[in-house]
Coordinates of C-alpha atoms and ligand atoms in Angstrom, one line a residue:
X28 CA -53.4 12.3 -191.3
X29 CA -56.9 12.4 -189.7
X30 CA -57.3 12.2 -185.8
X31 CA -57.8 9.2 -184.0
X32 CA -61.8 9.7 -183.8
X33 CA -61.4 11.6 -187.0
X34 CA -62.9 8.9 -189.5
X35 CA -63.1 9.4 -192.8
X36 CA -65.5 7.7 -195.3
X37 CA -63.4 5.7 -197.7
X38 CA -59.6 4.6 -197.1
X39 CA -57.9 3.7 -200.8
X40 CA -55.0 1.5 -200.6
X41 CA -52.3 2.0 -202.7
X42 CA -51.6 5.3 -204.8
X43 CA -51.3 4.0 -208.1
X44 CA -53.1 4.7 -211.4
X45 CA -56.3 3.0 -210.0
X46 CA -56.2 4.4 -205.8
X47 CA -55.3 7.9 -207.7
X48 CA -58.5 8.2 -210.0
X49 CA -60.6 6.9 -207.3
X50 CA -59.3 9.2 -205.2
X51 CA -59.6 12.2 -207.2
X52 CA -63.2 11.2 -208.7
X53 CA -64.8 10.8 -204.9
X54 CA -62.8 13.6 -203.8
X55 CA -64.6 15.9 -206.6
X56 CA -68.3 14.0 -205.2
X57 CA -67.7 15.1 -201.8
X58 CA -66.4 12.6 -199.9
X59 CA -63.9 12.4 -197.3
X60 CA -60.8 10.0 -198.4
X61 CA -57.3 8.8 -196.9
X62 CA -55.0 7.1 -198.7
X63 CA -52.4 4.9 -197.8
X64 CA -48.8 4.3 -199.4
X65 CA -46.8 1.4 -198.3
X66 CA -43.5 2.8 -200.6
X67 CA -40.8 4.8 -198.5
X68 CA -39.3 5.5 -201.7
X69 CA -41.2 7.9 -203.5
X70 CA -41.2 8.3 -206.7
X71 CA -41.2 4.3 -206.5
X72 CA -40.6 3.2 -210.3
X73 CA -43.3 1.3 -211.9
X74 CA -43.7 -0.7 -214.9
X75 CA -46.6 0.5 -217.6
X76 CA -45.0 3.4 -219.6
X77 CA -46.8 3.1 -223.0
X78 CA -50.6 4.9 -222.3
X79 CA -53.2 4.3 -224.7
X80 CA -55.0 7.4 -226.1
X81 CA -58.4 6.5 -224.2
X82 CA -56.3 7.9 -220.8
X83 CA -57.0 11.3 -221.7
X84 CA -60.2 11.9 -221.5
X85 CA -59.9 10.3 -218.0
X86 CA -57.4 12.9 -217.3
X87 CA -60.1 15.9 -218.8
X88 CA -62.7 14.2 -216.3
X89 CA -60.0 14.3 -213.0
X90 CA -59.3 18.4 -214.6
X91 CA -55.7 16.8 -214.0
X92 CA -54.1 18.0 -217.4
X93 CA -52.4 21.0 -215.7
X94 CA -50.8 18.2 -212.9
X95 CA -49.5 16.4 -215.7
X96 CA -48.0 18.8 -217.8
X97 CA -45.0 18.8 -217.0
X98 CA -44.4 14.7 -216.5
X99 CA -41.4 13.6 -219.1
X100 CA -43.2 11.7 -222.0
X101 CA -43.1 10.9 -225.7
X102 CA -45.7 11.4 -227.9
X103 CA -47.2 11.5 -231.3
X104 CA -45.1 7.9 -231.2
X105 CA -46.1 4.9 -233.7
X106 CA -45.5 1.1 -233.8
X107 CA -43.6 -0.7 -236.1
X108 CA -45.5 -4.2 -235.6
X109 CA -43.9 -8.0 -237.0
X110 CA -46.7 -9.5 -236.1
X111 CA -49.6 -10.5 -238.9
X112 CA -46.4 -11.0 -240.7
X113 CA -42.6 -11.5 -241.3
X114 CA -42.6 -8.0 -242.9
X115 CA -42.7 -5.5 -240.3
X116 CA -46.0 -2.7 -241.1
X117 CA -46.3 0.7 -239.1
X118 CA -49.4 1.0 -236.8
X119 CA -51.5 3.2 -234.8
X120 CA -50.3 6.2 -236.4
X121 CA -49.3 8.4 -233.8
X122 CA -51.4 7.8 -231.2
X123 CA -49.4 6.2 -228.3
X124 CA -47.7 8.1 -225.7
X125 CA -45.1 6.7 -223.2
X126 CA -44.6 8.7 -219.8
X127 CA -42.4 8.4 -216.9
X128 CA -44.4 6.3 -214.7
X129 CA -42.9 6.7 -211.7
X130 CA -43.4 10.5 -212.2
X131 CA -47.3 10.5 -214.0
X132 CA -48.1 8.8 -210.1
X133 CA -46.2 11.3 -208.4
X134 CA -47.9 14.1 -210.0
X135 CA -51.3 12.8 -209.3
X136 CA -50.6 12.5 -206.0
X137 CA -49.4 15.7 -205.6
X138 CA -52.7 16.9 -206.9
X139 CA -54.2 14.9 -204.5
X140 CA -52.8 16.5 -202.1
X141 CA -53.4 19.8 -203.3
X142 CA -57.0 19.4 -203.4
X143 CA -57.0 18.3 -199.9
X144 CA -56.5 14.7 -199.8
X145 CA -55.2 13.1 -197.2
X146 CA -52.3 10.7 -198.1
X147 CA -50.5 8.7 -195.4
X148 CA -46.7 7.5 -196.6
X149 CA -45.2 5.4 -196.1
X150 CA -47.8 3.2 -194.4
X151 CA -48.0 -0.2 -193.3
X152 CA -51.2 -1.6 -192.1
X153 CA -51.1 -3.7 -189.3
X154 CA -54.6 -5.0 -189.2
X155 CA -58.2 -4.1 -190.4
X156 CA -60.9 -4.8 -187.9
X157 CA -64.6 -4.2 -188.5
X158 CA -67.4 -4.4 -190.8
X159 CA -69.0 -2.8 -193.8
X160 CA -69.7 0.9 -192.6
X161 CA -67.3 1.1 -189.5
X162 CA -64.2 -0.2 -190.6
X163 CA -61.3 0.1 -188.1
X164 CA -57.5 0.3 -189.6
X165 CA -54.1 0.0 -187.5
X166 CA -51.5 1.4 -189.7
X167 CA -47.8 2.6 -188.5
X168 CA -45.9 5.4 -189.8
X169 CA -42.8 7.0 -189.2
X170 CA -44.7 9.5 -186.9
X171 CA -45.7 6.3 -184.9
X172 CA -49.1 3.8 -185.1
X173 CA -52.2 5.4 -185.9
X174 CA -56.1 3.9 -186.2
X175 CA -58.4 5.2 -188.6
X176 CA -62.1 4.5 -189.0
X177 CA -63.7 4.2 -192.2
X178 CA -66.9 3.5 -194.0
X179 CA -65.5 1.9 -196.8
X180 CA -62.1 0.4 -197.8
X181 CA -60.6 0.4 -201.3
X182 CA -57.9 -2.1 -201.9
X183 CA -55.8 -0.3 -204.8
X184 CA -52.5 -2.2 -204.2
X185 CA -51.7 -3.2 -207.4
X186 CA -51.2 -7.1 -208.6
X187 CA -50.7 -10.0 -205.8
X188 CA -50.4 -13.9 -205.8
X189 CA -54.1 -13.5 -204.2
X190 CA -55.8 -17.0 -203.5
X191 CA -58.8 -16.1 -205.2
X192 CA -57.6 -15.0 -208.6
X193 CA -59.0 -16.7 -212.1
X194 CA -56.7 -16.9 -214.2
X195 CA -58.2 -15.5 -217.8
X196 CA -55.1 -17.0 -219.8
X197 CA -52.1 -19.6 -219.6
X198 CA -49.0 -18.2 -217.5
X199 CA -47.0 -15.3 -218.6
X200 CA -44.1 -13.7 -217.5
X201 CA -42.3 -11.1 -218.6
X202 CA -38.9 -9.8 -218.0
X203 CA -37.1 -6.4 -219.2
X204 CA -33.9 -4.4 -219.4
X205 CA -32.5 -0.6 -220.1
X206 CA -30.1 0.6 -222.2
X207 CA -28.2 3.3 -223.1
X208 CA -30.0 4.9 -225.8
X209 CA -26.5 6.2 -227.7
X210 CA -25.2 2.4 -227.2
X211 CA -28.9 1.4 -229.6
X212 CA -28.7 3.4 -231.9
X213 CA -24.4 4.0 -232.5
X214 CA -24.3 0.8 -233.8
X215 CA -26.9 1.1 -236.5
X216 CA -27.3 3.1 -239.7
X217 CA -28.6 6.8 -239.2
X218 CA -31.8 6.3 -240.9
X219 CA -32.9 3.4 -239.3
X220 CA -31.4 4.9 -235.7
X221 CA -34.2 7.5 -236.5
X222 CA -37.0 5.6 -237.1
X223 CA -36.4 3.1 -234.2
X224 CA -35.8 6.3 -231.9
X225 CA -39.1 8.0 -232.6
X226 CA -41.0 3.9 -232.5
X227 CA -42.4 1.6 -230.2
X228 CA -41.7 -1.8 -231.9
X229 CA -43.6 -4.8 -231.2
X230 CA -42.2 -8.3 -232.9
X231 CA -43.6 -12.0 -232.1
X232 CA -41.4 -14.7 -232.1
X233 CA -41.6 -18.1 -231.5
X234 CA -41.5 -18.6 -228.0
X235 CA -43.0 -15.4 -227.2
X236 CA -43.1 -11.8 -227.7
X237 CA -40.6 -8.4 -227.6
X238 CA -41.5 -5.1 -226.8
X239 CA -39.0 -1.9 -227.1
X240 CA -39.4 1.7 -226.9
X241 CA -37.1 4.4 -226.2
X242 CA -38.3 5.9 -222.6
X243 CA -38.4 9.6 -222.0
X244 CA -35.2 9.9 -220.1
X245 CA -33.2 8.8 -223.1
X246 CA -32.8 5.3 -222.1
X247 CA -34.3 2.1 -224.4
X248 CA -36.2 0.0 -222.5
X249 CA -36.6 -3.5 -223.6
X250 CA -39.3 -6.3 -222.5
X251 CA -39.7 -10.1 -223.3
X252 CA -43.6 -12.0 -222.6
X253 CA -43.0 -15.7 -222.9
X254 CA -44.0 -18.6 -221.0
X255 CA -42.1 -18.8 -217.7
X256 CA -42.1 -23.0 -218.4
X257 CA -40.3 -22.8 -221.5
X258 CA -37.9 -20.2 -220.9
X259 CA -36.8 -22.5 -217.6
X260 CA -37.0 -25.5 -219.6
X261 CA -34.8 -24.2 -222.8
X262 CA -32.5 -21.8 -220.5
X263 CA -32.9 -23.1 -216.9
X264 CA -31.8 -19.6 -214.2
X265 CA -30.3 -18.0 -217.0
X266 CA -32.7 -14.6 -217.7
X267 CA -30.7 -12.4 -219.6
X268 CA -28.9 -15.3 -222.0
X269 CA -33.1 -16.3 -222.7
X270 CA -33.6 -12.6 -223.6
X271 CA -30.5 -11.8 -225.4
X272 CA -31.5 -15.1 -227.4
X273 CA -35.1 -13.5 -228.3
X274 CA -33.6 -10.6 -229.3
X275 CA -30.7 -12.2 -231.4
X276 CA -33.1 -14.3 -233.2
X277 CA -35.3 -11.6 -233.8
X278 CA -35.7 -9.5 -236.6
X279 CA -36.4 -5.7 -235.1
X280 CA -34.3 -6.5 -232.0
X281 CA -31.3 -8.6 -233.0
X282 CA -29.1 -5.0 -233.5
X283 CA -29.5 -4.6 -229.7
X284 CA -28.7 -8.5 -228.4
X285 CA -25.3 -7.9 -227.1
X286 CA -25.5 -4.2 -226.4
X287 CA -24.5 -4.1 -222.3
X288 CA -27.5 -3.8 -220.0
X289 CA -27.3 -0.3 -218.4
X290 CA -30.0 -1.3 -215.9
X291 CA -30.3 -4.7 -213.9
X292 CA -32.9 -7.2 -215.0
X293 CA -36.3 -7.0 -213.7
X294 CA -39.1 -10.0 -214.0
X295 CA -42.3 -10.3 -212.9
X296 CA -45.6 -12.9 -213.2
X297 CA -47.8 -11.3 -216.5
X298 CA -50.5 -13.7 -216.3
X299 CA -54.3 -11.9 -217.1
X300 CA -56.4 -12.4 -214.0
X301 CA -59.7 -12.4 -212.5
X302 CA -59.9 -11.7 -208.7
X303 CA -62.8 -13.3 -207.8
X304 CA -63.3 -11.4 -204.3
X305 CA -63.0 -7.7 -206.1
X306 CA -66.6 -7.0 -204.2
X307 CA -67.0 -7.8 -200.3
X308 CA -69.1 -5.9 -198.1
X309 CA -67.8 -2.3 -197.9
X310 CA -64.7 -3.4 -199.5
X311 CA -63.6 -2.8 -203.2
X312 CA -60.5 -3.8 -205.2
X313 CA -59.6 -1.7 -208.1
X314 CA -57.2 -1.8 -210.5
X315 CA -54.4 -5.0 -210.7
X316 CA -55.9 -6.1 -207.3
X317 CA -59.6 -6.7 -209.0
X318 CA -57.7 -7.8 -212.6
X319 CA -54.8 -7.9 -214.5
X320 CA -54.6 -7.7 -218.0
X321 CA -52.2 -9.5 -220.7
X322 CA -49.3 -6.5 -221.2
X323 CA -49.8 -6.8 -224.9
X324 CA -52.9 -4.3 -225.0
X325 CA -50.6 -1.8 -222.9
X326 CA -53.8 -0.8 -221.6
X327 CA -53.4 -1.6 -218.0
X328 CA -53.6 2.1 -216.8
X329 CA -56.1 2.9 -218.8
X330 CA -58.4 0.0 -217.8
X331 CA -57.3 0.3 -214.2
X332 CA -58.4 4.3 -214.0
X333 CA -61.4 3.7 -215.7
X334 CA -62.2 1.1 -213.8
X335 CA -62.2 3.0 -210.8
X336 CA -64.3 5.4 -212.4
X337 CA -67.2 2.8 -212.5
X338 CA -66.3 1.4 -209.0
X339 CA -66.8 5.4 -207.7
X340 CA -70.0 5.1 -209.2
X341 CA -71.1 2.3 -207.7
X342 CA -69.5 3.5 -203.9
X343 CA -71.4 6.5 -204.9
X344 CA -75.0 4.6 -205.5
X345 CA -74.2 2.8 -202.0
X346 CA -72.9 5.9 -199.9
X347 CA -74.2 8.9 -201.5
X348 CA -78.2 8.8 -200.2
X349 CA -79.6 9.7 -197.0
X350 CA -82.6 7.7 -197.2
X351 CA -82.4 4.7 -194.9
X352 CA -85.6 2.7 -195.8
X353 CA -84.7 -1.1 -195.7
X354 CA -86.0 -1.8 -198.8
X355 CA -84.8 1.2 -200.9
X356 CA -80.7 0.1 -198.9
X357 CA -81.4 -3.1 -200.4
X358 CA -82.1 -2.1 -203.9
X359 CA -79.1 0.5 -204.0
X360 CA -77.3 -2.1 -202.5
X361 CA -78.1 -4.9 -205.4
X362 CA -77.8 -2.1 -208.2
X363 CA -74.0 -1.0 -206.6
X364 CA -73.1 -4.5 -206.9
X365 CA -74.5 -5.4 -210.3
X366 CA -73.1 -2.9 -211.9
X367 CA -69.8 -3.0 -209.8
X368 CA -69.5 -7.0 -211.1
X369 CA -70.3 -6.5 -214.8
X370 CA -67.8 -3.5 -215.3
X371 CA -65.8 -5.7 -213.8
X372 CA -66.2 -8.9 -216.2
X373 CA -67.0 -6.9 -219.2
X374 CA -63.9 -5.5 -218.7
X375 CA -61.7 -9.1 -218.5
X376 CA -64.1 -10.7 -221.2
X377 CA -62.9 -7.9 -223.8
X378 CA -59.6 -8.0 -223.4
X379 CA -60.2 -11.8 -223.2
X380 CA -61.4 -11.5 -226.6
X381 CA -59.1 -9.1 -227.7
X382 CA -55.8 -10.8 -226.7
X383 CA -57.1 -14.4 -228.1
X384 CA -57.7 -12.9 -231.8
X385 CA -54.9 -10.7 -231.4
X386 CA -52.6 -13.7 -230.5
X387 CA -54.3 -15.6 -233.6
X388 CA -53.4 -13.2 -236.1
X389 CA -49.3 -13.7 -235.6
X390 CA -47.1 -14.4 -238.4
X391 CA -45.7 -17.6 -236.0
X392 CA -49.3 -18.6 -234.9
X393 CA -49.1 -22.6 -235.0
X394 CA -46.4 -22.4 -232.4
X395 CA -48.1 -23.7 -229.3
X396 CA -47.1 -20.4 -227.2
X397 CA -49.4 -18.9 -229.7
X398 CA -52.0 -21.7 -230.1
X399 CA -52.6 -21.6 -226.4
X400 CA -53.3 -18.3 -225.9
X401 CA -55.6 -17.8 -229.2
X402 CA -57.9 -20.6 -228.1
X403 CA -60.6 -20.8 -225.2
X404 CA -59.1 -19.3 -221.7
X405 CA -57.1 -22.2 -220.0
X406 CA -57.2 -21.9 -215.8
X407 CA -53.4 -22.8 -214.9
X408 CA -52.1 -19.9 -213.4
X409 CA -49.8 -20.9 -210.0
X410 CA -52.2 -20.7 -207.0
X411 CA -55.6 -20.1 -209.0
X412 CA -58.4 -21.3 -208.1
X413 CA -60.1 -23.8 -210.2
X414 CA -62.8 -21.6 -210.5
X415 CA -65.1 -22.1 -213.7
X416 CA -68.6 -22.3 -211.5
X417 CA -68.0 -18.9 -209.8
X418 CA -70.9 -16.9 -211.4
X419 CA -68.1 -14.1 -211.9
X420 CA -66.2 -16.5 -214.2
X421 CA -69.3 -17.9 -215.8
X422 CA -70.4 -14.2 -216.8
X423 CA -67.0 -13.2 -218.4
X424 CA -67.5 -16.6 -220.0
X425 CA -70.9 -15.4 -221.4
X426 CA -69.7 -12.0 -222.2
X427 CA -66.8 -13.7 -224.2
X428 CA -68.8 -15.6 -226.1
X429 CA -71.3 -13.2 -227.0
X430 CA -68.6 -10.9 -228.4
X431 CA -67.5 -14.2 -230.5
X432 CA -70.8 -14.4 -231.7
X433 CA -71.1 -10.8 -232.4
X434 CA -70.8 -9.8 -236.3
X435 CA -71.1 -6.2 -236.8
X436 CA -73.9 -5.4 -239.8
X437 CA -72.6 -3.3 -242.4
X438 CA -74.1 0.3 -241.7
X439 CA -76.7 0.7 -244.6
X440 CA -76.0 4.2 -246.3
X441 CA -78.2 7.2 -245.6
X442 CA -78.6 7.6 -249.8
X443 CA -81.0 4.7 -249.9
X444 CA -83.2 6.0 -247.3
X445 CA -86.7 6.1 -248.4
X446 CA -88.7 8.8 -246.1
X447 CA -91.9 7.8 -247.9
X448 CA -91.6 4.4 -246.4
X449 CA -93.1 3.8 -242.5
X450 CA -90.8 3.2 -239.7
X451 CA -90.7 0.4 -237.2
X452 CA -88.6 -1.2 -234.9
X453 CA -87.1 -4.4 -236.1
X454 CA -89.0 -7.1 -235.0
X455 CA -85.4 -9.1 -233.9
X456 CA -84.6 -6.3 -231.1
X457 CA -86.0 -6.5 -227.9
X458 CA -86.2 -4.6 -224.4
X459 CA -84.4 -5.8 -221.3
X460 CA -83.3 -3.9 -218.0
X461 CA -79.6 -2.6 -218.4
X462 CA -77.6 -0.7 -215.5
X463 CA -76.6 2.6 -216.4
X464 CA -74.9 5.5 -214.9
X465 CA -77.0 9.1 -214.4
X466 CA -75.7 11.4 -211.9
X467 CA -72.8 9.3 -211.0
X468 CA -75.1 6.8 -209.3
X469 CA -76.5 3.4 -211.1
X470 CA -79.8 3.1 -212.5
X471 CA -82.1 0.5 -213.9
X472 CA -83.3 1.4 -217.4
X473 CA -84.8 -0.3 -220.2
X474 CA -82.7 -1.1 -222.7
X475 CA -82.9 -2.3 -226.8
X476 CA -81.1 -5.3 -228.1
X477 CA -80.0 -6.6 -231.8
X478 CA -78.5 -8.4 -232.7
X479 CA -76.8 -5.9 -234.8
X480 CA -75.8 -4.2 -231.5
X481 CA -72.9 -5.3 -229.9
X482 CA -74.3 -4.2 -226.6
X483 CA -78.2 -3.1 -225.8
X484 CA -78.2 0.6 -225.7
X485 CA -80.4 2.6 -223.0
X486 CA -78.8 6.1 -224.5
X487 CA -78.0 8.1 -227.7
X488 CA -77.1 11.4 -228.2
X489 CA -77.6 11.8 -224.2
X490 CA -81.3 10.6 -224.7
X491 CA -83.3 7.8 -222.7
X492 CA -84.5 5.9 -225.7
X493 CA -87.3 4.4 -223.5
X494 CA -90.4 5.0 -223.1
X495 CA -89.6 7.5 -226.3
X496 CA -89.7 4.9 -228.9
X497 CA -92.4 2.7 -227.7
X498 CA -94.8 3.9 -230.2
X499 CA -92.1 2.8 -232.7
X500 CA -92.9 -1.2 -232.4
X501 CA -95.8 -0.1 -234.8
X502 CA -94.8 1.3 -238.0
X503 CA -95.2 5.1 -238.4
X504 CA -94.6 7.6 -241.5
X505 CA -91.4 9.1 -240.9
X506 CA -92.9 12.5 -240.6
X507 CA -94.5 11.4 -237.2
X508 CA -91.8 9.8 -236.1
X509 CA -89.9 13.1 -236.1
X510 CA -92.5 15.4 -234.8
X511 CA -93.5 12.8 -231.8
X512 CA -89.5 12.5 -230.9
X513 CA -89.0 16.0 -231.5
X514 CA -91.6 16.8 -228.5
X515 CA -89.0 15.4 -225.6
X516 CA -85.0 16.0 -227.7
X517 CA -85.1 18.7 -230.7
X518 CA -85.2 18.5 -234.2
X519 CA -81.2 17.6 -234.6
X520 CA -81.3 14.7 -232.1
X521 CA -84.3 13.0 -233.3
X522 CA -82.7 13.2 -236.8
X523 CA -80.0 11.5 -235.5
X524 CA -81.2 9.3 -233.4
X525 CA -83.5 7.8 -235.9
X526 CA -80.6 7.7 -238.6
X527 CA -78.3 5.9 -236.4
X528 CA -80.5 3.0 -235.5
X529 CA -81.8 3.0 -239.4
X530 CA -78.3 2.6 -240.4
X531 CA -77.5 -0.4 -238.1
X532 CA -80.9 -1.7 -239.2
X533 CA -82.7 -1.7 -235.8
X534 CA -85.4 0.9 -237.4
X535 CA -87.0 -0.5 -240.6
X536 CA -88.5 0.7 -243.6
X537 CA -91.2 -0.9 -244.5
X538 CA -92.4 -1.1 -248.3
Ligands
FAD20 C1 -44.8 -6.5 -217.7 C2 -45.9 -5.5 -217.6 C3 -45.9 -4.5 -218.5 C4 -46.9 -3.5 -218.5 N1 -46.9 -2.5 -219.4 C5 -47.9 -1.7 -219.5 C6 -48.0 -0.6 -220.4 O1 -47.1 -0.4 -221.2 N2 -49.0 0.2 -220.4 C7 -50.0 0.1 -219.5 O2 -51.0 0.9 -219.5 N3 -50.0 -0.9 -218.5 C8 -49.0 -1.7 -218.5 N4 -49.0 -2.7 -217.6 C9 -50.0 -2.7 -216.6 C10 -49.8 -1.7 -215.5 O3 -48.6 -1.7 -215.0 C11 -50.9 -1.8 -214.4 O4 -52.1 -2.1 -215.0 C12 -51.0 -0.6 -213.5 O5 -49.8 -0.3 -212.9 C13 -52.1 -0.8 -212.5 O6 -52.2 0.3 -211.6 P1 -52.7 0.1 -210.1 O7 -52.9 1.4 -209.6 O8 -53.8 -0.9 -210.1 O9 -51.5 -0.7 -209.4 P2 -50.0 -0.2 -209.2 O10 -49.6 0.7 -210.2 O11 -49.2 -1.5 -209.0 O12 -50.1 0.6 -207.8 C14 -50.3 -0.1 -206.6 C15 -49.8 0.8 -205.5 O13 -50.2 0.2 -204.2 C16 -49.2 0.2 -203.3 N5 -49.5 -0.8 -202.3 C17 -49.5 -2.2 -202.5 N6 -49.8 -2.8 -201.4 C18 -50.0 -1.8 -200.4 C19 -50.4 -1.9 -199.0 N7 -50.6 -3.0 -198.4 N8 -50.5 -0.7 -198.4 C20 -50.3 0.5 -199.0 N9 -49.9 0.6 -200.3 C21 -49.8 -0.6 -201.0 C22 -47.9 0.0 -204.2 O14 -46.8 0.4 -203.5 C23 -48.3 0.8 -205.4 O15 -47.8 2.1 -205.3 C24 -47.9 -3.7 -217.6 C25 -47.9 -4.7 -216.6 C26 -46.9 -5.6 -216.7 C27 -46.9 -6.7 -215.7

């Protein structure tokens, strides 16, 4: 716990995924960081066991493999899907993982710790006072109230009924149960006891959608995403009849209907949201307090860390110069913010666009729980605000559809490469300014668009492509091309370089 005068320069509330990584990340940039807990119960469980594979190499980036090691988890698992049909298919081979939550927190925050972080728990802010640079926090503690200043706050808290949240989808709720993993699987022939044992199964129904998995401690969890309407409409306060129903009526589940619940019955609000005040002046959310995703991707962690990754990035742009000239504050200030704004609706427009195709392909999709959420984003979450003219909403809108739009060109083969024909850049792409990340702080840099490219690229192969390709708009014999790239990247990377964008027909060959 810092001092009262001791200030610190960014508070992070909340140690979850998302107050963790930001943590850790600014910690390794050199900053000074408190974070507050509000749990007194710690490990406090959490929902989100099932990690997708892109976590790890947030975990390399953190150098928090070694922390982790020894968190109970499952891997290696697959997914036996009823979903583009009535006959159930394996996917994703192998590649999910599913952890002990409540323990993958608890051993970041250790590591926190470890590396000198100071974490405050269980705290309880009374009230934030202050402004962008010289925040001033009232939080109590066991050890009695305490005031901390800070240059920047990060709200990490997790998902709230905020006022100022888009919904990205109609409502959601989910609700899930444990059992006894001997009481799953006794009941069930040997083989198939196997198979569902070393699974995650995912099976659409009509109303909705069931999730199981068996959970590291030997326990099978259980998890039902419907409409919260429908399920009060067709079983009014009755939770577990509505999802021993699912599962009865289900194909993968229906062995498990009327197996006893060793667990109570947990529910909470899944709806996909936007919070539309994720930036305010030396304030941040990250995480489920900037944006909640639809649980179907179980990508929540992974988006959440990541997205705290970018938001260090752009704290970094704000905080991390000494230069005080007006002008040059302004600019860092507009780039931190950009950048800060379209992670952040880049991030809700592809899962957007995910979810909506993904919910089109089910087996059951004419049902209207499914035709609702396969069409354009409806606003009718409880307490939303009807917000389809906030420039946030408007550019997850345009992000959304661009990705509609988007058809990726068949990569042409290297075989029919003619390297007696010139090269030029296709007269359909053009240059515009993109935001990129060098040295963990935003820049402006010029960027090529095609409409082969499903986003402009600034980069490849670690390589500014601008100003090095200008002399590319007019065509040039392949042999130049190479020796004039070669000059600023090697012999390999211009080879590539010049491959990769032939292939995806941004470099032409002209007869
Ligand atoms: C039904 C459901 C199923 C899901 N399944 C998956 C899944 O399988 N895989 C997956 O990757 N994701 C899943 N998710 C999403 C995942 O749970 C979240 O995306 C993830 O937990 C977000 O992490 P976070 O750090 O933003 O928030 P949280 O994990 O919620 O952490 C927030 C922390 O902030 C603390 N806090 C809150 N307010 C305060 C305060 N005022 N002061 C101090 N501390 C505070 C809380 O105690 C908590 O510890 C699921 C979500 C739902 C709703």
């Amino acid at each position: 716990m810092p001092d009262m005068d001791n200030a610190v320069d960014i508070i992070i509330i909340g140690a979850g995924p998302a107050g963790l990584t930001a943590a850790l990340r600014l910690q390794q940039l050199g900053y000074r960081v408190q974070m507050l807990e509000r749990s007194a119960t710690w490990p406090r469980p959490q929902i989100g066991e099932a990690l997708t594979p892109g976590v790890k190499n947030i975990i390399d980036m953190l150098d928090a493999n070694e922390a982790l090691a020894a968190v109970p988890h499952l891997a290696g698992l697959s997914t036996r899907l009823r979903w583009r049909s009535t006959t159930p298919e394996i996917a994703g081979h192998g590649d999910a993982a599913v952890i002990n939550r409540a323990a993958f927190d608890a051993a970041l925050l250790q590591l926190a710790r470890q590396r000198g972080i100071s974490v405050c728990m269980p705290a309880r802010i009374e009230d934030i006072s202050g402004t962008a640079g010289d925040w001033q926090l009232h939080i109590s503690t066991p050890a009695g109230r305490q005031q901390i200043t800070a240059r920047f706050i990060l709200d990490a808290g997790g998902r709230s009924n905020g006022a100022q949240q888009y919904a990205c989808a109609p409502r959601l709720s989910a609700m899930w149960v444990e059992l006894e993993a001997d009481q799953v699987f006794n009941n069930i022939a040997h083989n198939i006891a196997n198979e569902m044992a070393n699974l995650t199964q995912v099976e659409a129904l009509e109303h909705g959608w069931l999730w199981g998995t068996r959970l590291p401690d030997l326990r099978y969890r259980v998890m039902l995403v419907s409409d919260p309407q429908t399920a009060h409409q067709k079983m009014p306060g009755q939770a577990e009849n509505w999802l021993r129903w699912n599962c009865a009526n289900s194909e993968l589940f229906k062995t498990i209907a009327q197996v006893p619940y060793a667990s109570r019955l947990q529910a909470c609000t899944a709806t996909p949201y936007l919070a539309l005040d994720s930036w305010q002046d030396g304030r941040l959310k990250l995480g489920d307090a900037a944006f909640a995703l639809d649980p179907i991707s179980s990508s929540g962690v992974e988006k959440a860390m990541r997205f705290s990754l970018q938001a260090v990035v752009a704290i970094h742009t704000l905080l991390g110069s000494t230069d005080s000239n007006r002008y040059e504050c302004h600019d860092r200030y507009e780039l931190a913010r950009h950048f800060f704004e379209q992670r952040l609706t880049e991030t809700c427009a592809r899962h957007q666009y995910w979810t909506q195709s993904y919910y089109a392909q089910a087996w059951c999709s004419e049902h209207p729980f499914w035709q609702s959420r396969a069409g354009i984003a409806t606003n009718c979450a409880d307490g939303a605000v009807a917000g389809d003219d906030h420039p946030l909403v408007r550019a997850m809108h345009e992000q959304s559809a661009q990705l509609r739009d988007y058809q990726p060109a068949e990569l042409k083969p290297l075989s029919t490469f003619n390297p007696c024909q010139p090269l030029r850049i296709h007269p359909a792409a053009s240059l515009a300014e993109s935001y990129c990340v060098v040295d963990d702080r935003v820049q402006k840099q010029l960027a090529l668009s095609h409409p082969n490219l499903e986003r402009p690229i600034s980069f490849l192969e670690n390589q500014a492509l601008f100003p090095n390709l200008n002399f590319l708009w007019q065509p040039q014999p392949l042999a130049h091309v190479l020796l004039k790239l070669e000059q600023s990247m090697g012999r390999q990377t211009s080879q590539k370089i010049t491959a990769w964008l032939w292939q995806r027909g941004v470099l032409e060959s002209l007869a």
